[in-house]
XYZ file of C-alpha atoms in Angstrom:
545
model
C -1.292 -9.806 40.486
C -0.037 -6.702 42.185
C -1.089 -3.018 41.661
C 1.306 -0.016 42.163
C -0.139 3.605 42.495
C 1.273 6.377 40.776
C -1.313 9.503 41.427
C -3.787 7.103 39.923
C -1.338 5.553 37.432
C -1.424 2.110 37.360
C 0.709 -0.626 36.809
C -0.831 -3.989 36.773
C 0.661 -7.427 35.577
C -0.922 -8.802 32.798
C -2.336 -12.538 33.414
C -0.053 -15.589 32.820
C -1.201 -17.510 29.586
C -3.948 -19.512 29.867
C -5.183 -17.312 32.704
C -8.352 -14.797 32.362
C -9.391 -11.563 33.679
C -12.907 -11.073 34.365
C -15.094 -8.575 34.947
C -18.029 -9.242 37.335
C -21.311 -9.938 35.951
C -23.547 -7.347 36.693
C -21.118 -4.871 34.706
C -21.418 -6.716 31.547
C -23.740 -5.019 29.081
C -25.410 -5.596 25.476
C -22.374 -4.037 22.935
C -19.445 -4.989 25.019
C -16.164 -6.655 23.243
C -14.908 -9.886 25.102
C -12.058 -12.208 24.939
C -12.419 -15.908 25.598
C -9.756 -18.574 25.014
C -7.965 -16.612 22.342
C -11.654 -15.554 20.348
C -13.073 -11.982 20.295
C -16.653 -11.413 20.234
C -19.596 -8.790 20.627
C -22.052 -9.414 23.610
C -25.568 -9.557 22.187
C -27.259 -10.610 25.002
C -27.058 -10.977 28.571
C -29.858 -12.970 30.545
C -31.470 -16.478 31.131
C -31.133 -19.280 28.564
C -34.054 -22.095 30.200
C -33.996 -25.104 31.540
C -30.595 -23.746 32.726
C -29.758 -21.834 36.250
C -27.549 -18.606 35.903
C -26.821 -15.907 33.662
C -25.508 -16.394 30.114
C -23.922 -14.164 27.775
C -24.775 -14.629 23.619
C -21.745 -13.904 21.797
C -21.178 -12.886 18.238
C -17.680 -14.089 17.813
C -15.753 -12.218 14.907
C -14.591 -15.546 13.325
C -18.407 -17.255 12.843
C -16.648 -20.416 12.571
C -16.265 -20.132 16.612
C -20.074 -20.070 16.997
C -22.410 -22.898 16.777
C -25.819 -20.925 15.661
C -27.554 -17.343 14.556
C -28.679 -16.507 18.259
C -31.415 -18.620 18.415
C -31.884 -21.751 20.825
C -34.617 -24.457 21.138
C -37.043 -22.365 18.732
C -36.532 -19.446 20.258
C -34.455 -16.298 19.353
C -31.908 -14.562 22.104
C -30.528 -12.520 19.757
C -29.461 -11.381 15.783
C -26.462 -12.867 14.504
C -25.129 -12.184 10.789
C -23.639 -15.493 10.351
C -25.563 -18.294 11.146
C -22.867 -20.246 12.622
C -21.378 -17.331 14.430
C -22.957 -17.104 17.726
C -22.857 -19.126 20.804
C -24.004 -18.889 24.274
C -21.116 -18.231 27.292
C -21.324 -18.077 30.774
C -19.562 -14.969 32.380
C -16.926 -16.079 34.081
C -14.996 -17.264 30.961
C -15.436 -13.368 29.291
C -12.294 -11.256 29.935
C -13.699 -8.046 29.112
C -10.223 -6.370 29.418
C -9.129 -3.374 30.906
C -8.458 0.627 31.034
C -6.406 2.525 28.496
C -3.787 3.551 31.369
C -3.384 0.230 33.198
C -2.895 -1.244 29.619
C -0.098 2.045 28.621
C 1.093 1.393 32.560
C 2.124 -2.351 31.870
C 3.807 -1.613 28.368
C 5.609 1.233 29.691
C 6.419 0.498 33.045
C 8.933 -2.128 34.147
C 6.583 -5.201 36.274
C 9.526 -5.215 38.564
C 9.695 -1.324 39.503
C 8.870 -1.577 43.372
C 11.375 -4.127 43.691
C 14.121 -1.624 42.745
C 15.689 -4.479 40.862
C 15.508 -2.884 37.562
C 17.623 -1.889 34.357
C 19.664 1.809 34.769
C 17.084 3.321 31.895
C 13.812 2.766 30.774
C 13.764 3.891 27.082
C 10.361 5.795 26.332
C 9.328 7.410 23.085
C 13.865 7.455 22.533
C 14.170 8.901 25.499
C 16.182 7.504 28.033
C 14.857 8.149 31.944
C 17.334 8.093 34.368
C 15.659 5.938 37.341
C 17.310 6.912 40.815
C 16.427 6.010 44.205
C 13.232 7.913 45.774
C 13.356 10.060 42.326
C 12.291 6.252 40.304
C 8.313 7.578 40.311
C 8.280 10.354 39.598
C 10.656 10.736 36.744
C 8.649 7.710 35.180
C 5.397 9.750 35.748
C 6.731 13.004 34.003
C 8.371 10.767 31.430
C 4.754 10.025 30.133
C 4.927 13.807 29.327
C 7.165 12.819 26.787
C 5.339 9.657 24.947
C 4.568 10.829 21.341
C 3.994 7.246 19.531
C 1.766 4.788 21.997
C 1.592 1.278 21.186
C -0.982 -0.820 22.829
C -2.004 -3.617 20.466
C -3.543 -6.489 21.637
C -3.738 -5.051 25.379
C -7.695 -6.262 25.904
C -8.364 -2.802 26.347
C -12.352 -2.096 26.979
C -12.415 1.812 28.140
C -10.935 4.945 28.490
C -11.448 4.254 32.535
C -11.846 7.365 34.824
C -7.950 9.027 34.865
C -7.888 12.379 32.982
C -5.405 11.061 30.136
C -4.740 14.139 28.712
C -2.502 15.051 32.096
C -0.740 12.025 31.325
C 0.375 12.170 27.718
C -0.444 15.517 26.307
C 2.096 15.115 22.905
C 0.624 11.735 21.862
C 1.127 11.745 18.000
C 0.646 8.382 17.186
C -1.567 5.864 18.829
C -1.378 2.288 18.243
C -4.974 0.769 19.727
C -5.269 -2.214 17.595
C -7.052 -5.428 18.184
C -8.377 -4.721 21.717
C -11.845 -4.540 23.366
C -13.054 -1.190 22.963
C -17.360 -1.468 21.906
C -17.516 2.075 19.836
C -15.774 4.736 18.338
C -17.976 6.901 21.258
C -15.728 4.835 24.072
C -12.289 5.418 21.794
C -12.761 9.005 21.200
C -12.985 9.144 25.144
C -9.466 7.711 24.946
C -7.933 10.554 22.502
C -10.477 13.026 23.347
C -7.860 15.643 24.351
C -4.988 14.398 22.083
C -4.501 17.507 20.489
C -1.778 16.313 18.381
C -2.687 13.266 17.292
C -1.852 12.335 13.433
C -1.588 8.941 12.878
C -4.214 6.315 14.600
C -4.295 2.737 13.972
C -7.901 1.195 15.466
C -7.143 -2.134 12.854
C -8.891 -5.419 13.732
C -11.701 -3.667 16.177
C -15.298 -3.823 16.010
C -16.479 -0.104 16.697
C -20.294 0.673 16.923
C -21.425 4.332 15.002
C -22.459 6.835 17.094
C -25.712 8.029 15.561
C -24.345 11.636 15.889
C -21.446 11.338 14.061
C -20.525 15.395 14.352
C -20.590 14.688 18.064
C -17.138 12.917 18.105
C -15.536 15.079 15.447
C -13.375 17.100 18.028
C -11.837 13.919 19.679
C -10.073 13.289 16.285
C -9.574 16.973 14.837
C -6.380 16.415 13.678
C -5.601 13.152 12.666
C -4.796 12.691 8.687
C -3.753 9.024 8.890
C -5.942 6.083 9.945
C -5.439 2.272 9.937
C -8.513 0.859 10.043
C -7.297 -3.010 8.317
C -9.873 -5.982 9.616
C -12.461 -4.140 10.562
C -15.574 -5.622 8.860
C -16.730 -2.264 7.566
C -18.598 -1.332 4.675
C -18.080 1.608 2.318
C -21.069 3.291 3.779
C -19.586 2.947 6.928
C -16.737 3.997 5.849
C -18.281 7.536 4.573
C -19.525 7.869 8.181
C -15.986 7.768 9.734
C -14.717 10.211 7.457
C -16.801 12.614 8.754
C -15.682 12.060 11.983
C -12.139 12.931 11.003
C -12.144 15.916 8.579
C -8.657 16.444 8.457
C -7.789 13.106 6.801
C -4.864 12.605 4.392
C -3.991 9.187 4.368
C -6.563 6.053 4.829
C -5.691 1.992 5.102
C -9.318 0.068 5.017
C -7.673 -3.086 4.136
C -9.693 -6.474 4.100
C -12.959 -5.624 4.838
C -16.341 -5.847 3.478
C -16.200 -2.681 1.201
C -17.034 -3.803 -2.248
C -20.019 -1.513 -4.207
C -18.302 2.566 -3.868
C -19.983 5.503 -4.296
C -19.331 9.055 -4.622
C -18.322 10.719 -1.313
C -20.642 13.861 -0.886
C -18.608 17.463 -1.111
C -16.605 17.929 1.951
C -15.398 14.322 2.932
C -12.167 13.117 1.533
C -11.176 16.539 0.027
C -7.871 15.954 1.380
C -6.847 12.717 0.769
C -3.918 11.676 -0.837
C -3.462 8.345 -0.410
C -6.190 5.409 -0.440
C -5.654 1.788 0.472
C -8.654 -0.751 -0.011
C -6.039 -4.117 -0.694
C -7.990 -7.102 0.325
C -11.572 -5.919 -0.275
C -14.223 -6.840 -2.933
C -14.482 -4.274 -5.289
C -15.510 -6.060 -8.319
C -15.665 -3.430 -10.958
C -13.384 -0.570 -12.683
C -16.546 1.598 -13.012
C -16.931 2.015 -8.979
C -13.259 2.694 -8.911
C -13.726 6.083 -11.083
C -16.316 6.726 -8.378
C -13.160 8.339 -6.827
C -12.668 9.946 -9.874
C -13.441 13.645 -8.826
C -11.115 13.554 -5.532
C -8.753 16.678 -6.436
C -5.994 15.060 -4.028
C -5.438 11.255 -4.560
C -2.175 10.762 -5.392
C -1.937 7.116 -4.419
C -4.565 4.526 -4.788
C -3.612 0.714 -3.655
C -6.443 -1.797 -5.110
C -4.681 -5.038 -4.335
C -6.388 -8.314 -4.268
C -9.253 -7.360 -5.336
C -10.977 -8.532 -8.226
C -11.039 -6.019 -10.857
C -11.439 -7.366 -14.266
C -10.378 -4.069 -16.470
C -9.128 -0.766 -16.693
C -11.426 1.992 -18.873
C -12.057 6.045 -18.966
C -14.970 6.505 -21.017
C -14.350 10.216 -21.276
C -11.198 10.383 -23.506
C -10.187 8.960 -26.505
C -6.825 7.100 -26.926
C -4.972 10.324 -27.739
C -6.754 12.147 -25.116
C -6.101 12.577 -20.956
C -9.051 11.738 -18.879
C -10.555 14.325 -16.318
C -10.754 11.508 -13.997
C -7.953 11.335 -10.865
C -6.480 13.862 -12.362
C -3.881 13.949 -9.018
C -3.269 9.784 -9.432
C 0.726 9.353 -9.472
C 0.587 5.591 -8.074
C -1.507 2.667 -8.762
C -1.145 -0.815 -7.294
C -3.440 -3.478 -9.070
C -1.368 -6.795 -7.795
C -3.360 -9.992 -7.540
C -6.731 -8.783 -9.631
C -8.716 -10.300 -12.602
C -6.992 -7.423 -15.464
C -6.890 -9.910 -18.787
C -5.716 -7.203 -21.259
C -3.175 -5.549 -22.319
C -6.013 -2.724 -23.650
C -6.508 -1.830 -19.662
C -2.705 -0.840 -19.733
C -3.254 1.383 -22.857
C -5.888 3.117 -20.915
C -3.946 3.813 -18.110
C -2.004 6.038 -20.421
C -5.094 8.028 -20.563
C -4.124 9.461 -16.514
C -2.559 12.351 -16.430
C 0.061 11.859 -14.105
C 0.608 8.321 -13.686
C 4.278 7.687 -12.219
C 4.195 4.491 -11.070
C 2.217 1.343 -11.888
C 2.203 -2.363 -9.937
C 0.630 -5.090 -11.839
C 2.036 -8.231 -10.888
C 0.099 -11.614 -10.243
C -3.236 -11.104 -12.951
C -3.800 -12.573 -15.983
C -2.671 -10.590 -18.312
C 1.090 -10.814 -17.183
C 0.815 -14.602 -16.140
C 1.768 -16.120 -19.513
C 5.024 -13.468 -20.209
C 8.298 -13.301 -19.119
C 8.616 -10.909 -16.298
C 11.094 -8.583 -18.700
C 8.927 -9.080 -21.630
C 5.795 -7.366 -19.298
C 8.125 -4.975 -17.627
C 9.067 -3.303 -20.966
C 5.725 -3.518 -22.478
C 4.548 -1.453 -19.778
C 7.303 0.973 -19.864
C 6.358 1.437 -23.522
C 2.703 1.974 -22.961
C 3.123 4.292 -20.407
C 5.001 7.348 -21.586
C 5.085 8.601 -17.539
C 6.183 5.997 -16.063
C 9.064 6.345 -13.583
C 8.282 3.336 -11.401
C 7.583 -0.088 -12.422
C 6.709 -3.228 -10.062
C 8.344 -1.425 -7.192
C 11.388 -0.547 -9.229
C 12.972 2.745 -10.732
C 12.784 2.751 -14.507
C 16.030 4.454 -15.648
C 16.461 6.760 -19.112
C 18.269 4.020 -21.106
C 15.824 1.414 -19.645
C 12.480 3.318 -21.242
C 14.946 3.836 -24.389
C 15.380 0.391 -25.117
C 11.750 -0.373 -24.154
C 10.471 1.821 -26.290
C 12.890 0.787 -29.100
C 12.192 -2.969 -28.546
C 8.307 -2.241 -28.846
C 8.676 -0.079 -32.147
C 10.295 -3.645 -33.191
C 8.207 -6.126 -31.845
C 5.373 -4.274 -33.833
C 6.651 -2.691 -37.257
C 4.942 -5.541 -39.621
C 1.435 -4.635 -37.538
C 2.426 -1.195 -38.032
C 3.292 -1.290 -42.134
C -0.054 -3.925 -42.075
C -2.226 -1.145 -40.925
C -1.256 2.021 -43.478
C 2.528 2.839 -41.081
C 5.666 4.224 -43.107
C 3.595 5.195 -46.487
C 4.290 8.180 -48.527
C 2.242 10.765 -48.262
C 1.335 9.145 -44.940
C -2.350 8.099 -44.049
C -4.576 7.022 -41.297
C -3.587 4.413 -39.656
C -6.734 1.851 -39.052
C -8.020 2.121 -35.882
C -7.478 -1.169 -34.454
C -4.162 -0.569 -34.604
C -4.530 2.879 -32.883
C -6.237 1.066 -29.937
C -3.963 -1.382 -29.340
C -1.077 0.455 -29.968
C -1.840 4.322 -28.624
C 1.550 5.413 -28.079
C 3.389 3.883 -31.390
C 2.877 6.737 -33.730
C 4.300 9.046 -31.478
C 7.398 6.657 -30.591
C 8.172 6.378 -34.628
C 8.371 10.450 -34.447
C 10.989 10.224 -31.336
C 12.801 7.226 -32.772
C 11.933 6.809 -36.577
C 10.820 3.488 -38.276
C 12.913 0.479 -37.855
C 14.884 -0.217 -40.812
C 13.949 -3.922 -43.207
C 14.915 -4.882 -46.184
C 12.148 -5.640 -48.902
C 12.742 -9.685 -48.234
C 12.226 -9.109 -44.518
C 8.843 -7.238 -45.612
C 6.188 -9.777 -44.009
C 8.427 -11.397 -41.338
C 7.795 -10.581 -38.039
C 10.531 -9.063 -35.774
C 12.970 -9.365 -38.939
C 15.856 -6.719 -38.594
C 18.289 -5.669 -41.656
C 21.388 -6.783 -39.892
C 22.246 -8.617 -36.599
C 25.466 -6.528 -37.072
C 26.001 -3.024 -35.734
C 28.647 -0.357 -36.719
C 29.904 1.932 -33.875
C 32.431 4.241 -33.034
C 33.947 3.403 -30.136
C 36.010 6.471 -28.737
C 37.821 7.025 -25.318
C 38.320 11.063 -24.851
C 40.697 10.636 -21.824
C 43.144 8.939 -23.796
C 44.700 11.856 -26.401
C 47.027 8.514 -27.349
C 44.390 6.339 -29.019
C 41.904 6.938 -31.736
C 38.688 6.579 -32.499
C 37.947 3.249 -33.578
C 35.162 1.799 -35.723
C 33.791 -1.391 -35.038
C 31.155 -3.886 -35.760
C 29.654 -5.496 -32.562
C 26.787 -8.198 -32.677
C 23.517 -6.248 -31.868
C 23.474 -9.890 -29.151
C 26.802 -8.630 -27.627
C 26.216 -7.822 -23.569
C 28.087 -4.873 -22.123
C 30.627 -7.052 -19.925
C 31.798 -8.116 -22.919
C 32.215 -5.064 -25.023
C 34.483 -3.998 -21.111
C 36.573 -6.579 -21.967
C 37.208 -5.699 -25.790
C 37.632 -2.228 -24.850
C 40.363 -2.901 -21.975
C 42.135 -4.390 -25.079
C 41.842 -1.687 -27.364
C 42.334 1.197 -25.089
C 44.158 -0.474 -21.842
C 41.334 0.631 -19.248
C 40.604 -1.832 -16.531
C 37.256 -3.448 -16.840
C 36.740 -2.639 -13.114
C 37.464 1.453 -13.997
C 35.186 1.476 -17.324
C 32.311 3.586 -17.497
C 30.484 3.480 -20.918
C 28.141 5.570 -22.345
C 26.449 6.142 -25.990
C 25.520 8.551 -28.026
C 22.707 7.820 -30.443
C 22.618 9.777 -33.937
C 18.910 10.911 -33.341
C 19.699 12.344 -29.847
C 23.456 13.759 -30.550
C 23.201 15.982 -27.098
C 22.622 13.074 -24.594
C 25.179 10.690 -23.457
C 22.673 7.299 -21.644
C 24.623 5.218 -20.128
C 25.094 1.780 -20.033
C 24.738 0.862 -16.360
C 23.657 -3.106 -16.367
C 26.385 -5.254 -17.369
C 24.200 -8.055 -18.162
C 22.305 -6.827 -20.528
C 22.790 -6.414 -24.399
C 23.425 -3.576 -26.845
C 19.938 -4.155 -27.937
C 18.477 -3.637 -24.870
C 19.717 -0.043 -24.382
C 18.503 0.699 -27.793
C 22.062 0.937 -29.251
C 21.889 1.322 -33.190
C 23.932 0.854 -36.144
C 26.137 4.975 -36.299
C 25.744 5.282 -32.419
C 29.036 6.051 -30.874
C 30.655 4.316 -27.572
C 31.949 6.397 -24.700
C 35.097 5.080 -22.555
C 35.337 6.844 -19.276
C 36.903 5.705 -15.855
């Protein structure tokens, strides 16, 4: 190993693998972070262990399958472990309790090789190449670190800010990558970005930090970051709470896969900015903790993946009403939860501005074809602009909508639909079905015949009449024509490049439908059929190119 001086700026080779870096004995303390043999761990206890000569350390490793008890040995207890196969007893020498922030910046930044003059032309920091010439090689890489705005240092073993006044060395930090390293407490980190000024976005994932029992004490060393990434951390919603108040300006937060399961309220004054809230991978277990977020005036996204979340329910609104609950909520992502009913979409509907919905991988959907669930939720969700990660066009939601008034119409005329004068419908239908009575105003009823009364999904004719016209083309007429409702658009192209002798390739087709006479919706998939665009029987055809 070799060190190179740089105004106290280090760079320092990083052990070979399979090699450790130690610190000696007497330094290691009760809280400190270690590495051994690939495992990370909390030391608990520092001391003798009898009959045995020497010093031990007991360990808390973060995976309790590394350990081999709860801290206790021969009867007696060394020290408290919350797993009770995830502590173990080390001696020193095998701990690599890491390094400082800047030798750990030094060896990502700085080329091993520098002294040896043997090195590329450029050294690319933050995109910004540094010319490296001669005598001028140190000090152009020094003020370079002037110029760092995004620091990544994951997985460096870093244990301490260390005694060099960072904030002379990288005064425009913005983003700071300080994941999985050895750092004890968020009182040691906040020595690291103490006078990061500009600091927005900090990722401290897959860390164990200790509290500081005066949380308002550390509040200036993170003034003004709004995003934090703080996946694999083992914390708790309570603890949680307590970071937030370290970090008042907070807009975005990842708490992926951790131990936060039972939520509650957070008191006036902590996330009053948030927007966006990730908790994938946790244990939240129940809808009505959820709308314990409910009063947030921000959220705009909330991500609830894998979790296991059995429903979907706001209590304060009826099925024609909006709930007062995240009343900001544009996104939700519910992937890989328990949701069994279709009744937890319906109340979705109930948000006010619900954009976007991702529901993949729970039971509700398992059993359906992914289209089938796609435009079921389109239908249910009169907002909706994003679907399972993808953009729900006009015509799409047209012929959702339009499928769904179909798929339902006997339920519908079953529970008092299409009678003159009209009534109430009954109410089971009206929960199930929220937005139907307002899709028959848009659309109107579906038209049967009296023998298809009583037949599910029955349809007066498979056949539908159009007029197919091509305004570009003062040579042809309009031409009437009856199309199977079946027929796919690449092959109403192909009948049209007979009829009006424009390439398939050129074609651009729209329609007009006789209920919306000032809207031409295009039909943009080739693969899929009239029916699926909503096309009726008196809709006309529109030939462009």
């Amino acid at each position: 190993m070799y060190t190179l001086t740089m105004n106290n700026l280090h760079v320092v080779k990083m052990p070979e693998e399979g090699q450790e870096k130690h610190t000696s004995e007497e330094n290691i303390e009760v809280g400190d972070r270690i590495l051994s043999e690939g495992h990370y761990g909390t030391v608990r206890y520092t001391g003798k262990v009898p009959p045995t000569e020497g010093q031990w350390l007991g360990i808390e490793w973060d995976n309790s399958e590394r350990g081999k008890h709860d801290g206790s040995h021969n009867g007696k207890r060394y020290f408290q472990c919350s797993s009770p196969t995830g502590g173990s007893f080390l001696r020193p020498k095998k701990a690599d309790t890491g390094i400082v922030f800047l030798q750990a910046v030094s060896s990502r930044y700085i080329p091993e090789n520098l002294e040896t003059g043997d090195v590329d032309n450029s050294l690319a920091v933050s995109c910004k190449a540094v010319e490296m010439v001669g005598a001028e090689k140190i000090s152009r890489l020094q003020s370079s670190f002037e110029n760092l705005k995004s620091v990544a240092v994951h997985g460096m073993r870093i244990n301490r800010a260390g005694d060099d006044k960072i904030a002379e060395r990288m005064p425009n930090v913005r983003d700071l990558d300080i994941s999985k390293n050895l750092l004890p407490s968020w009182q040691e980190l906040s020595r690291v970005t103490h006078d990061m000024k500009y600091l927005k976005r900090l990722d401290v994932s897959e860390n164990r930090l200790a509290l500081p029992n005066d949380l308002s004490s550390l509040s200036s060393a993170f003034c003004a970051v709004e995003e934090l990434f703080i996946n694999r951390c083992n914390i708790t919603w309570p603890e949680m709470l307590k970071i937030a108040r370290m970090l008042p300006k907070l807009k975005k937060v990842h708490a992926c896969f951790n131990r936060i399961s039972h939520l509650t309220r957070p008191e006036d004054g902590i996330f009053q900015d948030l927007d966006l809230l990730n908790l994938e991978g946790n244990q939240v277990t129940s809808w009505q903790d959820v709308l314990q977020l409910g009063h947030l005036p921000g959220l705009q996204v909330l991500i609830l993946n894998a979790n296991s979340i059995p429903s979907v329910h706001f209590d304060d609104a009826t099925s024609a009403e909006k709930t007062q609950l995240l009343t900001s909520l544009k996104s939700l992502s519910l992937h890989n939860n328990q949701i069994a009913s279709w009744q937890s979409v319906n109340e979705m509907n109930k948000l006010q501005r619900l954009e976007e919905l991702n529901l993949k991988r729970n039971p509700v959907v398992q059993d359906e074809k992914p289209s089938t669930v796609r435009g079921l939720m389109i239908a249910k969700l009169g907002l909706l602009s994003h679907c399972n990660h993808s953009a729900v066009s006009d015509a799409e939601r047209r012929g959702s909508e339009i499928d769904y008034l179909k798929k339902y119409h006997q339920e519908w005329l079953q529970s008092g639909g299409g009678k003159t004068p009209p009534q109430p419908l009954k109410q089971d239908f009206v929960d199930n079905h929220p937005r139907y009575a307002a899709l028959v105003t848009v659309y109107g009823a579906p038209e049967v015949t009296d023998d298809d009364v009583g037949k599910p999904g029955a349809l007066k004719s498979s056949l539908l009449v159009l007029t197919l016209t091509c305004p570009q083309r003062d040579d042809k007429k309009t031409i009437k024509k009856k199309l199977p409702a079946t027929m796919d658009v690449t092959k109403v192209k192909g009948m049209i490049q007979k009829l009006f002798r424009v390439d398939v390739a050129d074609q651009q087709l729209f329609y007009i439908s006789q209920k919306l006479p000032d809207q031409e919706i295009p039909l943009d998939n080739d693969l899929r059929q009239l029916t699926f665009f909503g096309v009726e029987s008196g809709d006309t055809i529109v030939v462009k190119w």
